[in-house]
Structure formats: structure tokens, C-alpha cells
Coordinates of C-alpha atoms in Angstrom, one line a residue:
M62 CA -20.1 3.6 4.7
P63 CA -19.7 1.6 1.5
S64 CA -21.9 -1.4 1.3
L65 CA -20.6 -5.0 1.3
T66 CA -21.5 -5.2 -2.3
R67 CA -19.3 -2.2 -3.2
A68 CA -16.6 -3.7 -1.0
R69 CA -16.5 -6.9 -3.0
P70 CA -13.3 -7.3 -5.1
R71 CA -13.2 -7.3 -8.8
R72 CA -11.3 -10.1 -10.5
A73 CA -9.3 -10.2 -13.6
T74 CA -11.1 -13.3 -14.8
S75 CA -14.4 -11.4 -14.9
H76 CA -13.0 -9.2 -17.7
I77 CA -12.2 -12.4 -19.7
S78 CA -15.7 -13.8 -19.2
A79 CA -17.2 -10.5 -20.3
R80 CA -15.1 -10.6 -23.4
V81 CA -16.3 -14.1 -24.2
A82 CA -19.9 -13.1 -23.9
H83 CA -19.3 -10.0 -26.1
A84 CA -17.5 -12.1 -28.7
V85 CA -20.4 -14.6 -28.9
L86 CA -22.9 -11.8 -29.2
G87 CA -20.8 -10.1 -31.9
A88 CA -20.5 -13.3 -33.9
V89 CA -24.2 -14.0 -33.8
L90 CA -25.0 -10.4 -34.9
A91 CA -22.5 -10.6 -37.7
V92 CA -24.1 -13.9 -39.0
L93 CA -27.5 -12.3 -38.9
W94 CA -26.2 -9.2 -40.8
L95 CA -24.8 -11.4 -43.6
V96 CA -27.7 -13.9 -43.8
L97 CA -30.8 -11.7 -43.3
P98 CA -30.6 -9.9 -46.7
G99 CA -30.4 -13.2 -48.5
L100 CA -33.3 -14.6 -46.4
T101 CA -35.7 -11.7 -46.9
T102 CA -35.0 -11.0 -50.6
A103 CA -36.0 -13.5 -53.3
P104 CA -33.5 -13.9 -56.1
D105 CA -34.4 -12.5 -59.5
A106 CA -37.8 -11.2 -58.2
R107 CA -39.5 -9.4 -61.2
A108 CA -42.9 -7.9 -61.7
P109 CA -45.3 -10.2 -63.5
A110 CA -45.7 -9.6 -67.3
G111 CA -49.4 -10.1 -67.4
P112 CA -52.4 -9.3 -65.4
G113 CA -52.3 -12.7 -63.6
P114 CA -49.4 -14.3 -61.8
S115 CA -47.3 -16.6 -63.8
A116 CA -46.2 -20.0 -62.5
S117 CA -42.6 -18.8 -61.8
A118 CA -43.9 -15.8 -59.9
Q119 CA -46.1 -18.0 -57.9
R120 CA -43.1 -20.2 -57.1
E121 CA -41.1 -17.1 -56.1
E122 CA -43.9 -16.0 -53.8
V123 CA -44.0 -19.3 -52.1
E124 CA -40.2 -19.3 -51.7
E125 CA -40.2 -15.8 -50.3
T126 CA -42.9 -16.8 -47.8
T127 CA -40.9 -20.0 -46.8
T128 CA -37.6 -18.2 -46.2
A129 CA -39.3 -15.3 -44.4
D130 CA -40.9 -17.8 -42.1
L131 CA -37.4 -19.0 -41.2
V132 CA -36.3 -15.6 -40.0
L133 CA -38.2 -15.6 -36.6
P134 CA -37.0 -19.1 -35.6
L135 CA -33.5 -18.2 -36.5
L136 CA -33.7 -15.0 -34.5
A137 CA -35.1 -17.0 -31.5
L138 CA -32.3 -19.6 -31.8
S139 CA -29.7 -16.8 -31.9
A140 CA -31.1 -15.2 -28.8
A141 CA -31.1 -18.5 -27.1
V142 CA -27.4 -19.0 -28.0
V143 CA -26.5 -15.5 -26.6
L144 CA -28.5 -16.0 -23.4
G145 CA -27.1 -19.4 -22.9
A146 CA -23.5 -18.1 -23.3
Y147 CA -24.2 -15.3 -20.9
G148 CA -25.7 -17.7 -18.4
Y149 CA -22.7 -19.9 -18.7
V150 CA -20.3 -17.0 -18.2
R151 CA -22.3 -15.9 -15.1
R152 CA -22.5 -19.4 -13.6
G153 CA -18.8 -19.9 -14.2
R154 CA -18.0 -16.5 -12.6
R155 CA -20.1 -17.2 -9.6
A156 CA -18.6 -20.7 -9.3
R157 CA -15.2 -19.2 -9.2
T158 CA -15.7 -16.1 -7.1
G159 CA -19.1 -16.2 -5.4
P160 CA -21.5 -13.3 -6.2
G161 CA -19.1 -10.5 -7.0
G162 CA -16.4 -11.7 -4.6
P163 CA -13.0 -13.4 -4.6
P164 CA -12.4 -17.1 -4.8
A165 CA -15.1 -18.9 -2.9
G166 CA -12.9 -21.6 -1.6
P167 CA -10.8 -19.5 0.9
V168 CA -14.0 -17.7 2.0
T169 CA -16.0 -20.8 2.9
G170 CA -13.3 -23.3 3.8
A171 CA -10.4 -21.6 5.5
P172 CA -10.4 -20.8 9.2
L173 CA -11.2 -17.2 10.1
A174 CA -7.8 -16.8 11.6
D175 CA -6.1 -17.9 8.3
L176 CA -8.3 -15.4 6.3
D177 CA -7.4 -12.7 8.8
E178 CA -3.7 -13.3 8.3
R179 CA -4.1 -13.4 4.6
A180 CA -5.8 -10.1 4.6
R181 CA -3.1 -8.5 6.8
T182 CA -0.4 -9.9 4.4
A183 CA -2.3 -8.6 1.4
L184 CA -2.6 -5.1 2.9
V185 CA 1.1 -4.8 3.6
A186 CA 2.1 -6.1 0.2
A187 CA -0.3 -3.8 -1.7
D188 CA 0.8 -0.8 0.4
D189 CA 4.4 -1.6 -0.6
W190 CA 3.4 -1.9 -4.3
V191 CA 1.8 1.6 -4.2
R192 CA 4.7 3.2 -2.3
T193 CA 7.5 1.8 -4.6
S194 CA 5.5 2.6 -7.7
R195 CA 5.2 6.2 -6.6
E196 CA 9.0 6.3 -6.1
E197 CA 9.8 5.1 -9.5
L198 CA 7.1 7.3 -11.1
D199 CA 8.7 10.4 -9.5
F200 CA 12.0 9.7 -11.1
A201 CA 10.4 9.1 -14.5
E202 CA 8.5 12.4 -14.2
L203 CA 11.7 14.3 -13.4
R204 CA 13.2 13.2 -16.7
L205 CA 10.2 12.9 -19.0
G206 CA 7.7 15.4 -17.7
T207 CA 4.3 15.3 -16.0
G208 CA 2.4 14.8 -19.3
A209 CA 4.4 11.7 -20.3
V210 CA 3.7 9.9 -17.0
A211 CA 0.1 11.0 -16.7
P212 CA -1.4 7.7 -17.7
Y213 CA 0.7 5.9 -15.1
A214 CA -0.2 8.5 -12.5
R215 CA -3.9 7.8 -13.1
T216 CA -3.3 4.1 -12.8
L217 CA -1.4 4.6 -9.5
A218 CA -4.3 6.8 -8.2
A219 CA -6.8 4.1 -9.0
A220 CA -4.6 1.5 -7.3
R221 CA -4.3 3.7 -4.3
A222 CA -8.1 4.1 -4.2
E223 CA -8.5 0.4 -4.1
L224 CA -5.9 0.1 -1.3
T225 CA -7.4 2.9 0.7
E226 CA -10.8 1.3 0.7
A227 CA -9.2 -2.1 1.7
F228 CA -7.7 -0.3 4.7
R229 CA -11.0 1.2 5.6
M230 CA -12.7 -2.2 5.4
R231 CA -9.9 -3.5 7.7
R232 CA -10.5 -0.7 10.1
R233 CA -14.2 -1.4 10.3
Y234 CA -13.4 -5.1 10.7
D235 CA -11.1 -4.4 13.6
E236 CA -14.0 -2.4 15.2
G237 CA -16.3 -5.4 14.9
V238 CA -18.2 -4.4 11.8
P239 CA -19.7 -6.6 10.4
G240 CA -20.5 -8.7 13.4
E241 CA -21.9 -11.9 11.8
Q242 CA -19.2 -14.5 11.1
A243 CA -20.1 -15.2 7.5
A244 CA -20.1 -11.4 6.8
R245 CA -16.7 -11.1 8.5
R246 CA -15.4 -13.8 6.2
Q247 CA -16.7 -11.9 3.2
A248 CA -15.2 -8.6 4.5
L249 CA -11.8 -10.3 4.8
A250 CA -12.2 -11.7 1.3
G251 CA -13.1 -8.2 0.1
I252 CA -9.9 -6.8 1.6
V253 CA -7.8 -9.4 -0.2
G254 CA -9.7 -8.8 -3.5
R255 CA -9.2 -5.0 -3.4
C256 CA -5.5 -5.5 -2.7
A257 CA -5.3 -7.9 -5.6
E258 CA -7.1 -5.4 -7.9
A259 CA -4.6 -2.7 -6.9
G260 CA -1.7 -5.1 -7.8
R261 CA -3.4 -6.0 -11.1
L262 CA -3.7 -2.3 -12.1
L263 CA -0.1 -1.7 -11.5
D264 CA 1.1 -4.9 -13.2
E265 CA -0.8 -4.0 -16.3
Q266 CA 1.1 -0.7 -16.6
A267 CA 4.6 -1.9 -15.6
A268 CA 5.7 -2.9 -19.1
G269 CA 4.5 0.4 -20.5
L270 CA 6.4 2.4 -17.9
D271 CA 9.5 0.3 -18.8
R272 CA 9.1 1.2 -22.4
L273 CA 8.6 4.9 -21.6
R274 CA 11.8 5.0 -19.5
D275 CA 13.6 2.8 -22.0
L276 CA 16.2 1.9 -19.4
E277 CA 17.2 -1.2 -21.2
G278 CA 18.2 1.0 -24.1
G279 CA 20.5 3.0 -21.9
I280 CA 20.5 4.4 -18.4
G281 CA 22.5 7.5 -19.1
G282 CA 19.7 10.1 -18.7
A283 CA 18.1 8.4 -15.7
L284 CA 21.5 7.9 -14.1
E285 CA 22.2 11.7 -14.4
I286 CA 18.8 12.5 -12.7
A287 CA 19.6 10.1 -9.8
E288 CA 23.1 11.4 -9.4
A289 CA 21.9 15.0 -9.4
R290 CA 19.4 14.2 -6.6
F291 CA 22.1 12.4 -4.8
R292 CA 24.4 15.4 -4.8
E293 CA 21.5 17.7 -3.7
L294 CA 20.7 15.4 -0.8
T295 CA 24.3 15.2 0.3
G296 CA 24.2 18.9 1.0
R297 CA 20.7 18.8 2.5
T298 CA 21.8 16.0 4.9
G299 CA 24.5 18.2 6.3
A300 CA 22.0 21.0 6.8
A301 CA 19.6 18.5 8.6
E302 CA 22.4 17.6 11.0
A303 CA 22.9 21.3 11.7
A304 CA 19.2 21.8 12.2
L305 CA 19.0 18.9 14.7
A306 CA 21.9 20.3 16.7
E307 CA 20.0 23.6 16.8
L308 CA 16.8 21.9 17.9
A309 CA 18.8 20.2 20.7
G310 CA 19.7 23.5 22.1
R311 CA 16.1 24.8 22.1
Y312 CA 13.8 21.9 22.8
P313 CA 13.9 18.8 25.1
P314 CA 14.6 15.3 23.7
A315 CA 10.8 14.5 23.5
A316 CA 10.3 17.3 21.0
R317 CA 13.0 16.0 18.7
A318 CA 12.0 12.3 19.1
P319 CA 10.0 12.0 15.9
V320 CA 13.2 12.6 13.8
A321 CA 15.8 11.2 16.2
G322 CA 18.5 9.5 14.2
Y323 CA 17.1 10.6 10.8
A324 CA 20.2 12.4 9.7
E325 CA 22.3 9.3 10.3
Q326 CA 19.7 7.1 8.5
A327 CA 19.7 9.5 5.6
K328 CA 23.5 9.2 5.3
D329 CA 23.2 5.5 5.5
R330 CA 20.8 5.5 2.6
L331 CA 23.2 7.7 0.6
V332 CA 26.1 5.3 1.3
F333 CA 24.0 2.6 -0.2
A334 CA 23.0 4.8 -3.1
T335 CA 26.6 5.6 -3.8
A336 CA 27.6 2.0 -4.2
R337 CA 24.6 1.2 -6.4
L338 CA 25.1 4.2 -8.6
N339 CA 28.7 3.2 -9.1
R340 CA 27.7 -0.4 -10.0
A341 CA 25.0 0.9 -12.3
R342 CA 27.5 2.9 -14.3
Q343 CA 30.1 0.1 -14.4
C344 CA 27.5 -2.4 -15.6
A345 CA 26.3 0.0 -18.2
D346 CA 29.9 0.5 -19.5
R347 CA 30.2 -3.3 -19.8
G348 CA 27.0 -3.6 -21.7
E349 CA 25.2 -5.4 -18.8
H350 CA 22.0 -3.5 -19.2
G351 CA 19.8 -5.6 -17.0
R352 CA 22.1 -5.4 -14.0
A353 CA 22.6 -1.7 -14.6
V354 CA 18.9 -1.1 -14.5
A355 CA 18.6 -3.2 -11.3
H356 CA 21.3 -1.2 -9.5
L357 CA 19.9 2.1 -10.7
R358 CA 16.5 1.3 -9.4
A359 CA 17.9 0.3 -6.0
A360 CA 19.8 3.6 -5.9
E361 CA 16.7 5.6 -6.8
G362 CA 14.8 3.9 -3.9
A363 CA 17.6 4.8 -1.5
V364 CA 17.7 8.4 -2.7
A365 CA 13.9 8.7 -2.4
Q366 CA 14.1 7.5 1.3
A367 CA 17.0 9.8 2.1
D368 CA 14.9 12.7 0.8
L369 CA 12.0 11.7 3.1
L370 CA 14.3 11.5 6.1
V371 CA 15.9 14.9 5.5
T372 CA 12.6 16.6 4.6
A373 CA 11.2 15.3 7.9
V374 CA 13.8 17.1 9.9
G375 CA 13.2 20.4 8.3
R376 CA 9.4 20.0 8.5
L377 CA 9.6 19.2 12.3
A378 CA 11.8 22.3 12.9
A379 CA 9.2 24.4 11.1
E380 CA 6.3 22.8 13.1
L381 CA 8.1 23.4 16.4
A382 CA 8.6 27.0 15.5
E383 CA 5.0 27.4 14.5
A384 CA 3.8 25.7 17.7
T385 CA 6.1 27.9 19.8
A386 CA 4.4 31.0 18.4
L387 CA 1.0 29.5 18.8
V388 CA 1.2 28.3 22.4
P389 CA 0.5 31.7 24.1
A390 CA -2.5 32.4 21.9
A391 CA -3.8 28.9 22.4
L392 CA -3.5 29.3 26.2
T393 CA -5.4 32.5 26.1
G394 CA -8.1 31.0 24.0
A395 CA -8.4 28.0 26.3
E396 CA -8.8 30.3 29.3
A397 CA -11.6 32.2 27.5
E398 CA -13.3 28.9 26.8
L399 CA -13.0 27.9 30.5
A400 CA -14.4 31.2 31.6
G401 CA -17.5 30.6 29.4
A402 CA -17.8 27.1 30.7
R403 CA -17.8 28.4 34.3
E404 CA -20.5 30.9 33.5
R405 CA -22.7 28.2 31.9
A406 CA -22.1 25.9 34.9
G407 CA -23.0 28.6 37.4
A408 CA -26.2 29.3 35.6
A409 CA -27.2 25.7 35.5
A410 CA -29.7 24.3 38.0
D411 CA -27.1 21.7 39.1
P412 CA -23.6 23.4 38.9
G413 CA -21.9 20.2 40.0
G414 CA -21.4 16.9 38.3
E415 CA -19.5 16.1 35.1
P416 CA -19.3 19.6 33.7
R417 CA -17.6 20.8 36.8
A418 CA -15.2 17.9 36.8
R419 CA -14.2 18.7 33.2
I420 CA -13.6 22.4 34.1
L421 CA -11.4 21.4 37.1
H422 CA -9.4 19.0 34.9
A423 CA -8.9 21.6 32.2
D424 CA -7.9 24.2 34.9
A425 CA -5.2 21.8 36.2
V426 CA -3.9 21.1 32.7
L427 CA -3.6 24.8 31.9
A428 CA -1.9 25.5 35.2
A429 CA 0.7 22.8 34.4
V430 CA 1.2 24.3 30.9
R431 CA 1.8 27.8 32.3
E432 CA 4.4 26.3 34.7
E433 CA 6.3 24.6 31.9
L434 CA 6.2 27.7 29.8
T435 CA 7.9 29.6 32.7
A436 CA 10.4 26.8 33.5
G437 CA 11.4 25.8 30.0
P438 CA 12.6 24.2 27.8
Y439 CA 9.4 22.6 26.6
D440 CA 7.9 20.7 23.7
P441 CA 5.5 23.2 22.1
L442 CA 3.6 20.6 20.1
D443 CA 3.0 18.6 23.3
L444 CA 1.7 21.7 25.1
L445 CA -0.7 22.4 22.2
H446 CA -1.8 18.8 22.4
R447 CA -2.6 19.1 26.1
I448 CA -4.3 22.4 25.8
V449 CA -6.6 21.3 23.0
R450 CA -7.5 18.0 24.5
A451 CA -8.2 19.5 28.0
T452 CA -10.5 22.2 26.7
A453 CA -12.2 20.2 23.9
P454 CA -15.0 18.8 26.3
V455 CA -16.0 22.3 27.4
A456 CA -15.2 24.4 24.3
T457 CA -17.9 26.0 22.3
G458 CA -15.8 27.4 19.5
R459 CA -15.5 31.0 20.7
A460 CA -11.6 30.7 20.5
G461 CA -10.7 30.3 16.9
V462 CA -7.1 29.6 17.7
L463 CA -7.8 26.2 19.2
P464 CA -8.9 24.6 15.9
A465 CA -5.8 25.9 14.3
A466 CA -3.7 24.4 17.2
A467 CA -5.5 21.1 16.8
A468 CA -4.9 21.0 13.1
L469 CA -1.1 21.7 13.5
V470 CA -0.8 18.9 16.1
A471 CA -2.7 16.5 13.9
R472 CA -0.7 17.4 10.8
S473 CA 2.6 16.9 12.6
A474 CA 1.6 13.5 14.1
V475 CA 0.3 12.1 10.8
A476 CA 3.4 13.2 8.8
A477 CA 5.7 11.7 11.4
A478 CA 3.9 8.4 11.3
E479 CA 3.8 8.5 7.5
D480 CA 7.6 9.1 7.3
F481 CA 8.4 6.3 9.7
V482 CA 6.3 3.7 8.0
A483 CA 7.6 4.7 4.5
T484 CA 11.3 4.4 5.6
H485 CA 10.7 1.2 7.6
R486 CA 8.3 -0.6 5.3
G487 CA 10.3 -3.7 5.4
A488 CA 9.1 -4.3 8.9
A489 CA 5.9 -2.2 9.5
G490 CA 2.9 -4.4 9.7
A491 CA -0.8 -4.2 8.7
E492 CA -2.1 -2.8 12.0
A493 CA 0.3 0.2 11.9
R494 CA -0.6 1.0 8.3
T495 CA -4.3 0.6 9.0
R496 CA -4.2 3.2 11.8
L497 CA -2.2 5.5 9.5
V498 CA -4.8 5.5 6.8
A499 CA -7.5 6.1 9.4
A500 CA -5.5 9.0 10.7
R501 CA -5.2 10.5 7.2
D502 CA -9.0 10.1 6.7
A503 CA -9.7 11.9 10.0
E504 CA -7.1 14.7 9.7
R505 CA -9.4 17.4 8.4
A506 CA -12.7 16.7 10.1
E507 CA -11.5 15.2 13.4
P508 CA -8.0 16.4 14.2
L509 CA -7.9 15.1 17.7
A510 CA -8.9 11.6 16.6
A511 CA -6.3 11.9 13.7
E512 CA -3.6 12.8 16.1
A513 CA -4.4 9.8 18.4
L514 CA -4.5 7.4 15.5
A515 CA -1.2 8.7 14.1
R516 CA 0.5 8.3 17.4
Q517 CA -0.8 4.7 17.6
A518 CA 0.4 4.0 14.1
R519 CA 3.9 5.3 14.9
Q520 CA 4.0 3.2 18.1
L521 CA 2.8 0.1 16.4
A522 CA 5.4 0.6 13.5
E523 CA 8.2 1.0 16.1
R524 CA 7.1 -2.1 17.8
D525 CA 7.2 -4.0 14.5
V526 CA 10.7 -2.7 13.8
R527 CA 11.9 -3.9 17.2
A528 CA 10.3 -7.3 16.6
H529 CA 11.8 -7.5 13.1
G530 CA 15.3 -6.9 14.4
H531 CA 18.4 -5.6 12.5
P532 CA 18.8 -7.1 9.1
D533 CA 21.9 -9.3 8.6
A534 CA 24.2 -7.3 6.3
V535 CA 27.7 -6.0 6.1
P536 CA 28.1 -3.0 8.4
G537 CA 28.9 0.4 6.8
T538 CA 27.4 -0.5 3.4
G539 CA 23.9 0.8 4.0
T540 CA 22.4 -2.5 3.0
A541 CA 20.7 -3.1 6.3
G542 CA 18.8 0.1 6.0
A543 CA 17.9 -0.8 2.4
L544 CA 16.4 -4.1 3.6
L545 CA 14.6 -2.5 6.5
G546 CA 13.3 0.2 4.2
G547 CA 12.0 -2.3 1.6
I548 CA 14.3 -0.9 -1.1
L549 CA 15.7 -4.4 -1.6
L550 CA 13.3 -7.3 -1.5
G551 CA 15.8 -9.5 0.4
P552 CA 16.9 -11.6 2.1
D553 CA 20.2 -11.9 0.1
P554 CA 21.4 -8.4 -0.5
A555 CA 23.6 -9.3 -3.4
A556 CA 20.8 -10.9 -5.5
A557 CA 17.8 -9.2 -4.0
P558 CA 15.5 -7.5 -6.5
A559 CA 15.1 -3.8 -6.3
A560 CA 11.5 -2.8 -5.7
S561 CA 10.0 -1.2 -8.8
F562 CA 6.7 0.2 -10.3
G563 CA 4.3 -2.7 -10.4
G564 CA 2.2 -5.2 -8.5
P565 CA 2.9 -8.8 -7.4
G566 CA 3.8 -10.0 -10.9
T567 CA 6.2 -7.2 -11.9
R568 CA 7.5 -5.4 -8.8
A569 CA 10.5 -7.7 -8.4
R570 CA 11.4 -7.9 -12.1
R571 CA 14.8 -6.0 -11.6
S572 CA 17.2 -8.4 -10.0
P573 CA 21.0 -8.3 -10.4
E574 CA 23.1 -11.4 -10.5
P575 CA 25.3 -11.8 -7.4
S576 CA 28.3 -9.6 -7.7

């Protein structure tokens, strides 16, 4: 677990303070470099002509001694200046931020509930910055290549690392760690600070990415990329509809629930993309480059989300097929685990108690699973979920198929939650996103915990969407979906900025005039 010191945020002002100290030190050293030769070398020093020192030589010797004696005091004074500047910088930094933390005022003065809300808001905002930055970077990479965007990919990875640690801090906070109130205040301040650092990193690189893409100079190449992806997704959306119809004939509604309505939502995003691509081309033809870029970026965001929705349908179909093939083997493996548990219980001095209760519960679950297999249709991922959870308390690892089943169930649940949050980020709140990050963290080592966390994340995000309501927009234009998906930073669809690569200072820089 990272320490509270590690969790404290870094501030942009600290970099300025460091530069001031470095500048002072550099200036002092430069002065010493120029002055010392003159101080330690007497002018026109010559060897004496005779055996005894002349009067002028004696005067030079005295002058050399005098100037040399000034060197040490000058060095001491210089050191004092440097140390004083450093102390001033440190005191100023601490006065502004506390020891390594964010602004001290909100930490010490604001009610804990206000700090809590600020931390939640910061997490949602920073998560959106990272997600939209990834979207735009993907389009830049398609046109310019991986090498060209590598510096921005590294920046994005650094921002994501800050955000991930902020979510982990939030998870620990929700679990009651730390417990002392002052430490909890500092933890909330640390969350806000890490989110701010993620935004700062992205803001610093936004202008560079703009120069790299050179959209203001012409959107032709980028527009062609977006239109090509649009045409590809139009065909894939039709295939996703067909896949959903096929799934409806094989599996119950609960099995298809994670992607219910996704084909329609993908088409909705593509309707919005069509309108924005057309506007982008029209604005470019009229020489309105700023508006053209704004419309293009909105279209790119819609295309990216349509891709997520369509991909989710195909992935779930593959997961259901894999789970269907795995259920019989998982059931056999679970029965072998139960047989071993019965042997161990029979050999124990007290065969009753909790072990026997767990065996009886697992027996009942496996019997229900066998019945559903016979009756059909069934949700194979749900059956695997029940098999794995029922046998986990008594399993010893003799059935290698059960870990594989647990991994599949966890992977499916995490991906489903991720897709839902990504395509509904205009409404999904901090709690859902925190659980999602916790699920990602646990997916490899603790698949059962990861699956539970992912299910919670999806449920919380769905609750947020219901509470958010349907955005007010003209029906049939796809604008409501763009607002709900965070593609447009509303509330006015006509003038809303399109989310771009960047943090709080640059993310909304592309805003069309009302049209």
C-alpha cells in the first residue's frame, strides 16, 4: 500500500519554485566563476629582480593577501544567499500546499463532506480527460503512425497512472482507511491533487498534439480517416444486429443483457457522426477551419463510441460460446472438488459444522446447474459464475478448469462494466468508476472479487444514468447519445465543445459557433 507521503499530490507551482532556487544558485556560481580568478591572481605579478623583495613586490604580496582573505567571506555570503533562497522557496511552498500536499486552505478549513464531494468531482473529471485523450490519440496514430504519437502516449500513460492511484486512494478511503479525521482530509486532498496532476500532464501536451495533427492547416487527411472508420462501422453495426438476433435464439434475455440495445446505440452514434462529418467538410470548404476541427473532433468521438458498442456485441457472443463449451468441464471439476471435500470432512474428528454446510450448499448449487443444463436455454456465464462461487470455499485446486472458468467470468464482467461507463461517461459517477478500477486491479489475482466489483460498477453506473435522465435534444439526431456519452460537453448541443486530448485547461478548446 502506498504511503500517505507517496499519495500526496504534486503541484505545478513546485516546479516554478525549484526553477527559482536553481536560477539563484546558477547566478551565484556564475559570479564566483568570473570573480575568483581576479581575486586570487595579483595583477602584473613578477619575480623580484634582486635577492631581496622590492617595495613594489612587497605591496603586491600585501594586496594578494588582502584579496585572498576576501574569498572565504565572499563564499560564505554566497552560500548564505543560496540557503536563504532555498529556505524561502521551501517556506513558500509549504505555506501554499502544506508538506507535499495540495492547497492547505481546503484541507484545513472546508467541511469533510465538501472535500469528499470535491474528490468525487475530480475523479470523474480526470477519468473523462484520460478517456477522451485516448480517443483523439487513437485517430492521430491511425494517420501519423505509432512513432509520431509516442511522446503523447507516454504522457497519457503517466496521467493514467496518477488517476489510477487516485482511484485506489478513494477505494481505501471508502473502506475506512485512514481512520483518523485529519488523515482522511489529507487523503481526500491527495486524491484531488493526483487528479490535478493528471490534468496538468495532459494540458502540457495538448498544444503539441494540435501541432502534430495540424488540423487548423487542413482537416483533409484526418477527415478521410474518420470517414473510413465510419464506413467500416456502418457494416459492422449491421453484423452486430444479426449477431444479437442469433443470440436471442440461443440464450435467455439475461445472457444478452450486458449488450442490450447496443446495436441501436451504435447506430445513434453513427447518425450523429454523419451530421458532424458533413458539417466538418462544409466548414472546411468555406475556410472556417476552427469550426471544421470542432465538428471533426465530435465525429471522431462518436465513431470511437460506436466502435466500443459494436465490439462489445461481438465479444459477448464469443464469451458466451466459450462459456458454453466450458460449463460441462467446470461442472465435472467442481464435482471432483466436492468429492475431495467430502473425504476430508469424513476423515476429520468432527465431520459436521461449517465444512459440511459448505459442501451441502455446493451440492445444491451444482444440482440446480445440472437441471438448467437439461432444461435450457441457459446463461452459460451465469452457470460458470455459480459453479465457481459455490465450490471456491471447499476447492483445493485439484480441478484446473475452475480457475479458467473464474477468469472468463471476471474478464467478461470487467469488460461489460468498462464499455458501459465509457459510453455513458456523461452520467457515470465516481463510485461506479472507483469500483471499476478496483475490478481491473483484482482481475488477475482475485477473479471472484473482480467479477463482484465489476457487477457493482455496472449497477452503480446504470443507477447514475437513470438518475441523470435523458438529455434534452432533438430526437433522431444522435445528439442525446452524444451528450450522455460525454462526446459533447453540453448542455447546449449547438455550441457545446467537443471533448479533446487535454486536461481542464485544454479539453474543451474546440467549440463551434451555433449553427
